[in-house]
Amino acid sequence: MNSLIIAGLLLVLFGFAYQFGWARSRALATPSGVSVHSRPQYHGVLVALWTLIPALLVLAVWAFFSPGVIRWYTLSQIPADILASLDAPALNAQIARIRDLASGFGVAGAVHPFEEAAGANLGRFQLLSFLIMLAAAAGLGILGLGLAQRRISARLRARNEVERAISWALIACSAVAILTTLGIVASLVSEAFRFFTYVNPLDFFFGTVWAPKFSSTGAGNAGQYGLLPLLAGTLMISAIAMLVAVPVGLMAAIYLNQYAHRSVRAVVKPVIEVLAGIPTIVYGFFALVTVGPFLRDMGAAIGLSISATSALTAGLVMGVMIVPFISSLSDDILNQVPTSLRDGAYGLGATQSETIRSVLLPAALPGIVGAFLLAVSRAIGETMIVVLAAGNAPILRGNPLEPVSTITVSIVNQLTGDTDFTGPQSLVAFALGLTLFIMTLCLNIIALYIVRRFREQYE
């Protein structure tokens, strides 16, 4: 409810300020021939920004400090003798009970008189702080409106200022993406470093046994954390997936780009891309329920022992999932090949197939290779299909007909359930995540290098 009130206040301020600035700008363009630098909508947006930004700053300050202030006030409502008898978990539970009472939600068990009084006081305090925040936001917004309307004149370069503000907003959005990536990397590195205080990095990166044991922190036998079985399973499944996705996706792209009639392309291309919209959990269940038993029965018919959950099952289904990814990227890359190259080949007497082999594919090869490498990184990071279809057997083996495990499956296993996040049993997930991040980052860098290095040869 509070969020709706805040959003409504911001919309009202923005709309009123925009209309006010627009009207003032129109009034400047009188029939006397005064030349106004910027159009009325730029003046309206500028006034709206001067009104909205101070209000948003008030909201940001309130959102940053209000949790601490609310917690301090809640603690002040708990009697000193009760407060002294509570440890950290019990104190957090007590604060949660008081907040639930203040919000009007029920709580389990009997409600003590001090809890009821504290909940009522906290509710009034939250309402008062919210009203003060709204008044401050509205007041600063109106103050910004007053300052902005004084600046409106025929010479005001409102368009330049609005475009500058939009540029800063775009920079801020880009910074959010960069800072998010840096935050993820920092968290992975810090937690992985904690893990390597328990386990020797050489034992982790070159170990051949994966057998983590969930035990209490400080226990003598914490298990073995060899990465090689997981890495082998990950690469095996990714290789099988690429053997399926690369030829099918590339041939589909060539057919749609060169051979298919426009009406056929209009139907087939969306049908292929529908596969990209299917959730991976659906692919996983399809592999577990249909593909795995089918491969097992087919293997039994010809004398092969194929497990229903195996690297082959997961790789085949993952390859089908990646087909629309490769097909769409390859089709876009083929469309970017200059038409003059094809026309020149036809003019020299080359057939369509010769043009595709000798002109089209060589010209598009850097982009296609980059698309393949991006697809490999997509396969390496896949989780749900391998969780359900790979078999979860972290054993170093080279037989794709048997169950294996992958890095992503082990991350899920180590972080599932009631685990101790201070021990190596859970911290190993961050080391695995860092390894996976480095692998995909290297593949992306190689893909970018290939695209940039060899594209110059054809441009």
Coordinates of N, CA and C in Angstrom, one line a residue, residues 81-196:
D81 N 15.0 -5.9 31.1 CA 15.3 -7.3 31.6 C 15.1 -8.4 30.5
I82 N 14.1 -8.2 29.7 CA 13.8 -9.2 28.7 C 14.9 -9.1 27.6
L83 N 15.3 -7.8 27.3 CA 16.3 -7.6 26.2 C 17.6 -8.2 26.6
A84 N 18.0 -8.2 27.9 CA 19.2 -8.7 28.4 C 19.3 -10.2 28.3
S85 N 18.1 -10.9 28.4 CA 18.0 -12.3 28.4 C 18.0 -13.0 27.0
L86 N 17.9 -12.2 26.0 CA 17.8 -12.7 24.6 C 19.2 -12.8 23.9
D87 N 19.4 -13.9 23.3 CA 20.6 -14.0 22.4 C 20.2 -13.5 21.1
A88 N 21.2 -13.5 20.1 CA 21.0 -12.9 18.8 C 19.8 -13.5 18.0
P89 N 19.7 -14.8 17.9 CA 18.6 -15.4 17.2 C 17.2 -15.1 17.9
A90 N 17.2 -15.2 19.2 CA 16.0 -14.9 19.9 C 15.6 -13.5 19.8
L91 N 16.6 -12.6 19.8 CA 16.3 -11.1 19.6 C 15.7 -10.9 18.3
N92 N 16.2 -11.4 17.2 CA 15.7 -11.2 15.9 C 14.3 -11.8 15.8
A93 N 14.0 -12.9 16.4 CA 12.7 -13.5 16.4 C 11.7 -12.6 17.2
Q94 N 12.2 -12.0 18.2 CA 11.3 -11.1 19.0 C 11.0 -9.8 18.2
I95 N 12.0 -9.3 17.5 CA 11.7 -8.1 16.7 C 10.7 -8.4 15.6
A96 N 10.9 -9.6 15.0 CA 10.0 -10.0 13.9 C 8.5 -10.1 14.4
R97 N 8.4 -10.6 15.7 CA 7.0 -10.7 16.3 C 6.4 -9.4 16.4
I98 N 7.2 -8.4 16.9 CA 6.7 -7.1 17.1 C 6.3 -6.4 15.8
R99 N 7.1 -6.6 14.8 CA 6.8 -6.1 13.5 C 5.6 -6.7 12.9
D100 N 5.4 -8.0 13.1 CA 4.1 -8.6 12.6 C 2.9 -8.0 13.3
L101 N 3.0 -7.8 14.6 CA 1.9 -7.2 15.3 C 1.7 -5.8 14.9
A102 N 2.7 -5.0 14.6 CA 2.5 -3.7 14.1 C 1.9 -3.6 12.7
S103 N 2.2 -4.7 11.9 CA 1.6 -4.7 10.6 C 0.2 -5.3 10.5
G104 N -0.3 -5.8 11.7 CA -1.6 -6.4 11.7 C -1.7 -7.9 11.5
F105 N -0.5 -8.5 11.3 CA -0.5 -10.0 11.1 C -0.5 -10.7 12.5
G106 N -1.1 -11.9 12.4 CA -1.1 -12.7 13.6 C 0.3 -13.3 13.9
V107 N 0.5 -13.7 15.2 CA 1.8 -14.3 15.5 C 1.4 -15.6 16.3
A108 N 2.4 -16.6 16.2 CA 2.1 -17.8 16.9 C 2.3 -17.7 18.4
G109 N 1.6 -18.4 19.2 CA 1.7 -18.4 20.6 C 1.0 -17.2 21.2
A110 N 1.1 -17.2 22.6 CA 0.5 -16.1 23.3 C 1.3 -14.8 23.1
V111 N 0.5 -13.7 23.1 CA 1.1 -12.4 22.9 C 1.2 -11.7 24.3
H112 N 2.4 -11.4 24.7 CA 2.7 -10.8 26.0 C 2.2 -9.3 25.9
P113 N 1.9 -8.8 27.1 CA 1.4 -7.4 27.1 C 2.5 -6.4 26.5
F114 N 3.8 -6.6 26.8 CA 4.8 -5.7 26.3 C 4.8 -5.8 24.7
E115 N 4.6 -7.0 24.2 CA 4.6 -7.1 22.7 C 3.4 -6.4 22.1
E116 N 2.3 -6.5 22.7 CA 1.1 -5.8 22.2 C 1.3 -4.3 22.2
A117 N 1.8 -3.8 23.3 CA 2.1 -2.3 23.4 C 3.2 -1.9 22.4
A118 N 4.3 -2.7 22.3 CA 5.3 -2.4 21.4 C 4.9 -2.4 20.0
G119 N 4.0 -3.4 19.6 CA 3.5 -3.4 18.3 C 2.6 -2.2 17.9
A120 N 1.8 -1.8 18.9 CA 1.0 -0.6 18.7 C 1.8 0.7 18.5
N121 N 2.8 0.8 19.4 CA 3.7 2.0 19.3 C 4.5 2.0 18.0
L122 N 5.0 0.8 17.6 CA 5.7 0.7 16.4 C 4.9 1.1 15.2
G123 N 3.6 0.6 15.2 CA 2.7 1.0 14.1 C 2.5 2.5 13.9
R124 N 2.3 3.1 15.1 CA 2.2 4.6 15.0 C 3.5 5.3 14.6
F125 N 4.6 4.7 15.1 CA 5.9 5.3 14.7 C 6.1 5.2 13.2
Q126 N 5.8 4.0 12.6 CA 6.0 3.8 11.2 C 5.1 4.7 10.4
L127 N 3.9 4.9 10.8 CA 3.0 5.8 10.1 C 3.5 7.2 10.1
L128 N 3.9 7.6 11.3 CA 4.4 9.0 11.5 C 5.7 9.2 10.6
S129 N 6.6 8.3 10.6 CA 7.8 8.4 9.8 C 7.5 8.4 8.3
F130 N 6.5 7.6 7.9 CA 6.1 7.6 6.5 C 5.4 8.9 6.1
L131 N 4.6 9.5 6.9 CA 4.0 10.8 6.6 C 5.0 11.9 6.5
I132 N 6.0 11.8 7.4 CA 7.1 12.8 7.4 C 7.9 12.7 6.1
M133 N 8.1 11.5 5.7 CA 8.9 11.3 4.5 C 8.1 11.8 3.3
L134 N 6.8 11.5 3.2 CA 6.0 12.0 2.1 C 6.0 13.5 2.1
A135 N 5.8 14.1 3.3 CA 5.8 15.6 3.3 C 7.1 16.2 2.9
A136 N 8.2 15.6 3.3 CA 9.6 16.1 2.9 C 9.8 15.9 1.4
A137 N 9.3 14.7 0.8 CA 9.5 14.5 -0.6 C 8.6 15.5 -1.4
A138 N 7.4 15.7 -1.0 CA 6.5 16.7 -1.7 C 7.1 18.1 -1.5
G139 N 7.6 18.4 -0.3 CA 8.1 19.8 -0.1 C 9.3 20.1 -1.0
L140 N 10.2 19.1 -1.0 CA 11.4 19.4 -1.9 C 11.1 19.4 -3.3
G141 N 10.1 18.5 -3.7 CA 9.7 18.5 -5.1 C 9.1 19.8 -5.5
I142 N 8.2 20.4 -4.6 CA 7.6 21.7 -4.9 C 8.7 22.8 -5.0
L143 N 9.7 22.7 -4.0 CA 10.8 23.7 -4.1 C 11.5 23.6 -5.4
G144 N 11.8 22.4 -5.8 CA 12.5 22.2 -7.1 C 11.7 22.8 -8.3
L145 N 10.3 22.6 -8.2 CA 9.4 23.2 -9.2 C 9.5 24.7 -9.2
G146 N 9.6 25.3 -8.0 CA 9.7 26.7 -8.0 C 11.0 27.2 -8.6
L147 N 12.1 26.5 -8.3 CA 13.4 27.0 -8.8 C 13.5 26.8 -10.3
A148 N 12.9 25.7 -10.8 CA 12.9 25.4 -12.2 C 12.1 26.4 -13.0
Q149 N 10.9 26.8 -12.5 CA 10.1 27.7 -13.3 C 10.7 29.1 -13.4
R150 N 11.6 29.4 -12.5 CA 12.3 30.7 -12.6 C 13.3 30.7 -13.7
R151 N 13.8 29.5 -14.1 CA 14.9 29.4 -15.1 C 14.3 29.4 -16.5
I152 N 13.0 29.1 -16.6 CA 12.4 29.0 -17.9 C 12.5 30.4 -18.6
S153 N 13.1 30.4 -19.8 CA 13.2 31.6 -20.6 C 13.4 31.2 -22.0
A154 N 13.4 32.2 -22.9 CA 13.5 31.9 -24.3 C 14.9 31.4 -24.6
R155 N 15.9 31.9 -23.9 CA 17.3 31.5 -24.1 C 17.7 30.2 -23.4
L156 N 16.9 29.7 -22.5 CA 17.3 28.5 -21.8 C 17.4 27.3 -22.8
R157 N 18.6 26.7 -22.7 CA 18.9 25.5 -23.5 C 18.4 24.2 -22.9
A158 N 17.0 24.1 -22.8 CA 16.4 23.0 -22.1 C 16.7 21.7 -22.8
R159 N 16.8 21.7 -24.1 CA 17.0 20.5 -24.8 C 18.4 19.9 -24.5
N160 N 19.4 20.8 -24.4 CA 20.7 20.3 -24.1 C 20.8 19.8 -22.7
E161 N 20.1 20.4 -21.7 CA 20.1 19.9 -20.3 C 19.4 18.6 -20.2
V162 N 18.3 18.5 -20.9 CA 17.5 17.2 -20.9 C 18.4 16.1 -21.5
E163 N 19.0 16.3 -22.6 CA 19.8 15.3 -23.2 C 21.0 14.9 -22.3
R164 N 21.6 15.9 -21.6 CA 22.7 15.7 -20.7 C 22.2 14.8 -19.6
A165 N 21.0 15.1 -19.1 CA 20.4 14.3 -18.0 C 20.2 12.8 -18.4
I166 N 19.7 12.7 -19.7 CA 19.4 11.3 -20.2 C 20.7 10.6 -20.4
S167 N 21.8 11.3 -20.8 CA 23.1 10.7 -20.9 C 23.6 10.2 -19.6
W168 N 23.4 11.0 -18.6 CA 23.9 10.5 -17.2 C 23.0 9.3 -16.7
A169 N 21.7 9.3 -17.1 CA 20.9 8.2 -16.7 C 21.3 6.9 -17.4
L170 N 21.7 7.0 -18.7 CA 22.2 5.9 -19.4 C 23.5 5.4 -18.8
I171 N 24.4 6.3 -18.5 CA 25.7 5.9 -17.8 C 25.4 5.2 -16.5
A172 N 24.4 5.7 -15.7 CA 24.1 5.1 -14.5 C 23.6 3.7 -14.7
C173 N 22.7 3.5 -15.7 CA 22.3 2.1 -16.0 C 23.4 1.2 -16.4
S174 N 24.3 1.7 -17.2 CA 25.5 0.9 -17.5 C 26.3 0.6 -16.3
A175 N 26.5 1.6 -15.4 CA 27.2 1.3 -14.2 C 26.6 0.3 -13.3
V176 N 25.3 0.3 -13.3 CA 24.6 -0.8 -12.5 C 25.0 -2.2 -13.0
A177 N 25.0 -2.4 -14.3 CA 25.3 -3.7 -14.8 C 26.8 -4.0 -14.5
I178 N 27.7 -3.0 -14.6 CA 29.1 -3.3 -14.4 C 29.3 -3.6 -12.9
L179 N 28.7 -2.7 -12.0 CA 28.9 -2.9 -10.6 C 28.2 -4.2 -10.1
T180 N 27.1 -4.7 -10.7 CA 26.6 -6.0 -10.4 C 27.5 -7.1 -10.7
T181 N 28.2 -7.0 -11.9 CA 29.2 -8.0 -12.2 C 30.3 -8.0 -11.3
L182 N 30.8 -6.8 -11.0 CA 31.9 -6.7 -10.0 C 31.5 -7.3 -8.6
G183 N 30.3 -7.0 -8.2 CA 29.8 -7.5 -6.9 C 29.8 -9.0 -6.9
I184 N 29.3 -9.6 -8.0 CA 29.3 -11.1 -8.1 C 30.7 -11.7 -8.1
V185 N 31.6 -11.1 -8.8 CA 33.0 -11.6 -8.8 C 33.6 -11.4 -7.4
A186 N 33.4 -10.3 -6.8 CA 33.9 -10.1 -5.5 C 33.4 -11.1 -4.5
S187 N 32.1 -11.3 -4.5 CA 31.6 -12.3 -3.6 C 32.1 -13.7 -3.8
L188 N 32.2 -14.1 -5.1 CA 32.7 -15.4 -5.4 C 34.2 -15.5 -5.0
V189 N 35.0 -14.5 -5.3 CA 36.4 -14.6 -4.9 C 36.6 -14.6 -3.4
S190 N 35.9 -13.8 -2.7 CA 36.0 -13.8 -1.2 C 35.6 -15.1 -0.6
E191 N 34.5 -15.7 -1.0 CA 34.1 -16.9 -0.4 C 34.9 -18.1 -0.9
A192 N 35.4 -18.0 -2.1 CA 36.3 -19.1 -2.6 C 37.6 -19.0 -1.9
F193 N 38.1 -17.8 -1.5 CA 39.3 -17.7 -0.7 C 39.1 -18.4 0.6
R194 N 38.0 -18.2 1.2 CA 37.7 -18.8 2.5 C 37.7 -20.4 2.4
F195 N 37.2 -20.8 1.2 CA 37.2 -22.3 1.0 C 38.6 -22.8 0.9
F196 N 39.4 -22.1 0.2 CA 40.8 -22.5 0.1 C 41.6 -22.5 1.3

